[in-house]
PDB file of C-alpha atoms in Angstrom:
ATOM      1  CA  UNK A   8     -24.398-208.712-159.887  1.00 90.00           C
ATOM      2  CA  UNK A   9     -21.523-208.811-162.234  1.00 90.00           C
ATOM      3  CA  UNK A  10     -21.670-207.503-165.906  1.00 95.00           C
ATOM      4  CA  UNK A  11     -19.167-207.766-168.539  1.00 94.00           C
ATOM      5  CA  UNK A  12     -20.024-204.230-169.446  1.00 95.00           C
ATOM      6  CA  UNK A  13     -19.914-200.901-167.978  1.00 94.00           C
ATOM      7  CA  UNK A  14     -22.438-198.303-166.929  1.00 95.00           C
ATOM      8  CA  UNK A  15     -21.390-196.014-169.854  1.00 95.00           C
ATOM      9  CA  UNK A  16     -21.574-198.930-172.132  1.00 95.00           C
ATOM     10  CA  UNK A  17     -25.479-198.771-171.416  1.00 96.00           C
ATOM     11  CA  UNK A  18     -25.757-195.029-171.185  1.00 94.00           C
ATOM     12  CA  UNK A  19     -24.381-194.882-174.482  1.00 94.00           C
ATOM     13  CA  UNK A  20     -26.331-197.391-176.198  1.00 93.00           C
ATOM     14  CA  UNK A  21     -23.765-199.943-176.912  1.00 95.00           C
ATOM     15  CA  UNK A  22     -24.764-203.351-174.257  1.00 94.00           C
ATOM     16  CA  UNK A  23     -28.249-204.018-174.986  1.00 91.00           C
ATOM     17  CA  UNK A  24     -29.237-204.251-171.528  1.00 94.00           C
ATOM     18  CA  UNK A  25     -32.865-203.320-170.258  1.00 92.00           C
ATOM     19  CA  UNK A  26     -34.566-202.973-166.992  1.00 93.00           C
ATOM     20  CA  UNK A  27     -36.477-206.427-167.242  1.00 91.00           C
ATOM     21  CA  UNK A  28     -32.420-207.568-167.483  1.00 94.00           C
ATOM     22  CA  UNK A  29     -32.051-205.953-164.779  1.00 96.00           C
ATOM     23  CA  UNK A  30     -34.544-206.565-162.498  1.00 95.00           C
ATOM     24  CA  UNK A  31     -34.116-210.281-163.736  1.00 94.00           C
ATOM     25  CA  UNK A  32     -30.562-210.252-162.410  1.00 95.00           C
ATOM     26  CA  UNK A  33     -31.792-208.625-159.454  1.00 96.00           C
ATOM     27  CA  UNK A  34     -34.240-210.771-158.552  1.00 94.00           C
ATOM     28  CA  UNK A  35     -31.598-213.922-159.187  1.00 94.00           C
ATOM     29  CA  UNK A  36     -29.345-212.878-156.868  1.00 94.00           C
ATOM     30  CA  UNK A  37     -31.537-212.113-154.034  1.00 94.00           C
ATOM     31  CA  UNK A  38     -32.894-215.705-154.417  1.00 93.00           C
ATOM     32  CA  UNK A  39     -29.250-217.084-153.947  1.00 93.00           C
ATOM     33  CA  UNK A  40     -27.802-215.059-151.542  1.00 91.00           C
ATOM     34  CA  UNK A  41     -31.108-215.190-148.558  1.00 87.00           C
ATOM     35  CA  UNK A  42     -31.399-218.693-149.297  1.00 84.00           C
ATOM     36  CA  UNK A  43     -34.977-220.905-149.069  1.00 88.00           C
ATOM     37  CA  UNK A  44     -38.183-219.147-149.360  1.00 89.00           C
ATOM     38  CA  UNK A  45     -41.575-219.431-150.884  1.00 92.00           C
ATOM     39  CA  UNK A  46     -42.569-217.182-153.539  1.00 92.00           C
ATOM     40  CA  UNK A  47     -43.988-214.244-151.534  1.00 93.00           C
ATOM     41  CA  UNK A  48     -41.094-213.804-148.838  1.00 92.00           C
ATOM     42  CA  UNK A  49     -39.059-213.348-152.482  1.00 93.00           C
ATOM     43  CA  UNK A  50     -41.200-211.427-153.766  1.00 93.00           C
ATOM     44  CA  UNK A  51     -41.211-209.051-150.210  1.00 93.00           C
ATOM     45  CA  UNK A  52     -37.218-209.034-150.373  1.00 94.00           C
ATOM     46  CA  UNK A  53     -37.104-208.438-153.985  1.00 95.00           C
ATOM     47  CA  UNK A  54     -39.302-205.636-153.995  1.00 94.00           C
ATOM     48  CA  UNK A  55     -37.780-204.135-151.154  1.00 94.00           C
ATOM     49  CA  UNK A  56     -34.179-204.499-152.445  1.00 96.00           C
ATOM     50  CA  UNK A  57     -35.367-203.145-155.867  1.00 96.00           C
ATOM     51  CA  UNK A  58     -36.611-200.191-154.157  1.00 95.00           C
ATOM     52  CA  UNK A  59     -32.958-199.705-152.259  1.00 96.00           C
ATOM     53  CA  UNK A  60     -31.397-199.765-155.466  1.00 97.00           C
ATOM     54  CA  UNK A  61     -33.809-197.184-157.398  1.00 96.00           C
ATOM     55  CA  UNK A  62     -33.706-194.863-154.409  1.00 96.00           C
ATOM     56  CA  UNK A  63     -30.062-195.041-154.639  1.00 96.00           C
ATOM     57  CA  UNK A  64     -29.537-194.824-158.282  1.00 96.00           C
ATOM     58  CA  UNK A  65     -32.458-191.555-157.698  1.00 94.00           C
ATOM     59  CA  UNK A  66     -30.693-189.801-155.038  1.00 93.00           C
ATOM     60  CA  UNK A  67     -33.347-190.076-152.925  1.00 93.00           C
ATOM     61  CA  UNK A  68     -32.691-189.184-149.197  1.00 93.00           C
ATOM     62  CA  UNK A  69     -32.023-192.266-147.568  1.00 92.00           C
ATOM     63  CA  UNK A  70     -33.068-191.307-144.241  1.00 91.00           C
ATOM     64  CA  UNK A  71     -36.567-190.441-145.676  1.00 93.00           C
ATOM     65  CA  UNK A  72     -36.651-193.838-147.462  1.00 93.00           C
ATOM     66  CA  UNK A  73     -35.690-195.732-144.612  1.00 92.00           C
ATOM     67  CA  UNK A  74     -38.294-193.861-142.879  1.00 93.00           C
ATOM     68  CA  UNK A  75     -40.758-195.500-144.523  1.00 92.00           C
ATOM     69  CA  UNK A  76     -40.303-198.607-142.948  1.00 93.00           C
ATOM     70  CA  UNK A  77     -39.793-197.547-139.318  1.00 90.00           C
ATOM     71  CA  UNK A  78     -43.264-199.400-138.449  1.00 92.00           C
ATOM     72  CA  UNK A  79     -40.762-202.524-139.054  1.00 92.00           C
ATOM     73  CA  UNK A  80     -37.042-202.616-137.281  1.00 93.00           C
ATOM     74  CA  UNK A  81     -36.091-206.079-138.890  1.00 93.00           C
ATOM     75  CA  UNK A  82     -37.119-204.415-142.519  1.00 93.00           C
ATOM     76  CA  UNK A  83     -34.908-201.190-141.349  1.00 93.00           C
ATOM     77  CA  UNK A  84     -32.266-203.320-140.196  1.00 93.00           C
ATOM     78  CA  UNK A  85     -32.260-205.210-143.266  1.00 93.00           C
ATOM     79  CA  UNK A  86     -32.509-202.947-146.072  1.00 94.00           C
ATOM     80  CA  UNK A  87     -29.445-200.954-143.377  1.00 93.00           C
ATOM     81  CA  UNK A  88     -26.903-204.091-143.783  1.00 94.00           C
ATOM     82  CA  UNK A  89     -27.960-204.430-147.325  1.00 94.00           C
ATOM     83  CA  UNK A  90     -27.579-200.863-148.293  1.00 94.00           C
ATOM     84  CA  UNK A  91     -23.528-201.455-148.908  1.00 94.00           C
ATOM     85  CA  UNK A  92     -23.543-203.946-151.081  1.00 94.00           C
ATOM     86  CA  UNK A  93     -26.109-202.273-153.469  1.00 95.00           C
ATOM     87  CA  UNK A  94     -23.388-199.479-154.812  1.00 95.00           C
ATOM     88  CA  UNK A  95     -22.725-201.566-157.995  1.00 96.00           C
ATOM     89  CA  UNK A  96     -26.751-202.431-158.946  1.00 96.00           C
ATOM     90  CA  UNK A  97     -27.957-198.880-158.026  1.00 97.00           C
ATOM     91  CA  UNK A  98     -25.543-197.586-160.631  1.00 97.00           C
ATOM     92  CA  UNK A  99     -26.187-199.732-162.885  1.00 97.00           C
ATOM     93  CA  UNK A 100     -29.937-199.330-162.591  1.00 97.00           C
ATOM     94  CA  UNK A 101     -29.000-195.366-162.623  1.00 96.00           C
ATOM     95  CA  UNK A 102     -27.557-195.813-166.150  1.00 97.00           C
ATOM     96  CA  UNK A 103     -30.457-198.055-167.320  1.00 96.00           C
ATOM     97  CA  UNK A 104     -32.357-195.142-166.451  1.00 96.00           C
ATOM     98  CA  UNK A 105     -30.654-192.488-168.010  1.00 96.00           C
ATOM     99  CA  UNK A 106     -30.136-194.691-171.289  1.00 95.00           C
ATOM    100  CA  UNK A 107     -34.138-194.754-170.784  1.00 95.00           C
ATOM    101  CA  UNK A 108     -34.060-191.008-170.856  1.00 96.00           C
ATOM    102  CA  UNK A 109     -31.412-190.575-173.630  1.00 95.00           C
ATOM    103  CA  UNK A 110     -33.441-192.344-176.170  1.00 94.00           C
ATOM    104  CA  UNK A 111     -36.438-189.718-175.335  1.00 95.00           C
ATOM    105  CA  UNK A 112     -34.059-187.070-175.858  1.00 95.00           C
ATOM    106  CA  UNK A 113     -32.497-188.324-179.269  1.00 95.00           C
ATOM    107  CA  UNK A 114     -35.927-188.947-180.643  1.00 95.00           C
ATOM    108  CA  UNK A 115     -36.353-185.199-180.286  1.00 95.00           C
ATOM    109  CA  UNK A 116     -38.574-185.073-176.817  1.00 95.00           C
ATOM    110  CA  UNK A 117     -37.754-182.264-174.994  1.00 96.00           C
ATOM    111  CA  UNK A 118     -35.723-183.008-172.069  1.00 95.00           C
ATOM    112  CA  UNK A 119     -38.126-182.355-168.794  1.00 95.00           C
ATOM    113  CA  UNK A 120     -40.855-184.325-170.863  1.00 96.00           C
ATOM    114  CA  UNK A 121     -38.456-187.058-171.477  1.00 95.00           C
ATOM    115  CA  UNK A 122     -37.669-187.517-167.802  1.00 95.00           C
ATOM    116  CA  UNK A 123     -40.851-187.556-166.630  1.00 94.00           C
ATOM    117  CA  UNK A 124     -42.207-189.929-169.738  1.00 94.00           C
ATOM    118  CA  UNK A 125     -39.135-192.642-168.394  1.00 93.00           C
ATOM    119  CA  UNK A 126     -40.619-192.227-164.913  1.00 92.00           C
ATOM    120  CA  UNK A 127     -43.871-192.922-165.616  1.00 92.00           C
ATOM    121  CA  UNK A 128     -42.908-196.030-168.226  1.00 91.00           C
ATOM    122  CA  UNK A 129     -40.377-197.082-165.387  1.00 92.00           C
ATOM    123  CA  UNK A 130     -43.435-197.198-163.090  1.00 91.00           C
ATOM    124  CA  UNK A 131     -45.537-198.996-165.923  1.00 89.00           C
ATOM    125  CA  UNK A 132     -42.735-201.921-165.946  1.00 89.00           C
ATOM    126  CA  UNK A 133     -42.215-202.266-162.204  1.00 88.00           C
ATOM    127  CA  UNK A 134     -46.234-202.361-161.825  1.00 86.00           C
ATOM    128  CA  UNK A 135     -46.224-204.846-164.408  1.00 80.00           C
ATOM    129  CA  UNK A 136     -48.554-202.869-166.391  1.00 75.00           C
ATOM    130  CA  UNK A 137     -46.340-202.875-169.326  1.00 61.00           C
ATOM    131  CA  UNK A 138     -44.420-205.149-171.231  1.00 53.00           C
ATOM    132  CA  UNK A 139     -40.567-204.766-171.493  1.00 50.00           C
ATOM    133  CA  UNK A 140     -41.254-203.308-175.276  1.00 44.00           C
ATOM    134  CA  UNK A 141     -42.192-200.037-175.887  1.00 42.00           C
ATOM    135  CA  UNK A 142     -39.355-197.844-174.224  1.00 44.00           C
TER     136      UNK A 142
END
């Protein structure tokens, strides 16, 4: 994805740009670069290259991701050729996320309770068990 913004522009408040934009984007782009598919192959591919990216912008071992999948080479092999290319988004989702976490802090939540409050509403969002409001 390309933004006409920068990762410190969202860290610091000043592009209004939220995870749902995100994951929006996201979710855009893998439609139109794997081409034709019905609804639940996207929905596999999204999901999976969502998961890339938030490992990434987490620092989560790789390795240990990827071995989640090693029940299924093509998935490996795929989320493998796709792991380059997701630099750019797992950055930017790593400044959505600490944007999430600055607004805890400014509103006076101590700092380890803010992290783990923007993990759990993180999870909330991607579960789709809460709406885009109430960050």
């Amino acid at each position: 994805m390309e933004w006409d913004f920068t990762t410190q522009d969202v860290v610091k408040g000043h592009a209004d740009y939220t995870l749902q934009d995100f994951r929006s984007g996201l979710v855009e782009e893998v439609r139109s670069n794997l081409g034709p598919m019905d609804e639940a192959q996207l929905t596999r591919a999204f999901n999976l290259v969502y998961d890339l990216c938030y490992a990434l912008a987490t620092d989560k071992d790789i390795g240990e991701f990827m071995s989640g999948y090693a029940y299924d080479p093509p998935t490996c092999q795929f989320l493998a050729e796709i792991q380059p290319h997701m630099s750019d988004n797992a950055t930017m989702l790593g400044a959505i996320l600490q944007r999430l976490i600055v607004e805890r802090v400014e509103a006076n939540m101590p700092l380890v309770q803010a992290v783990e409050d923007a993990a759990r509403w993180h999870t909330s969002v991607v579960d789709g068990n809460l709406p885009e409001q109430g960050q």
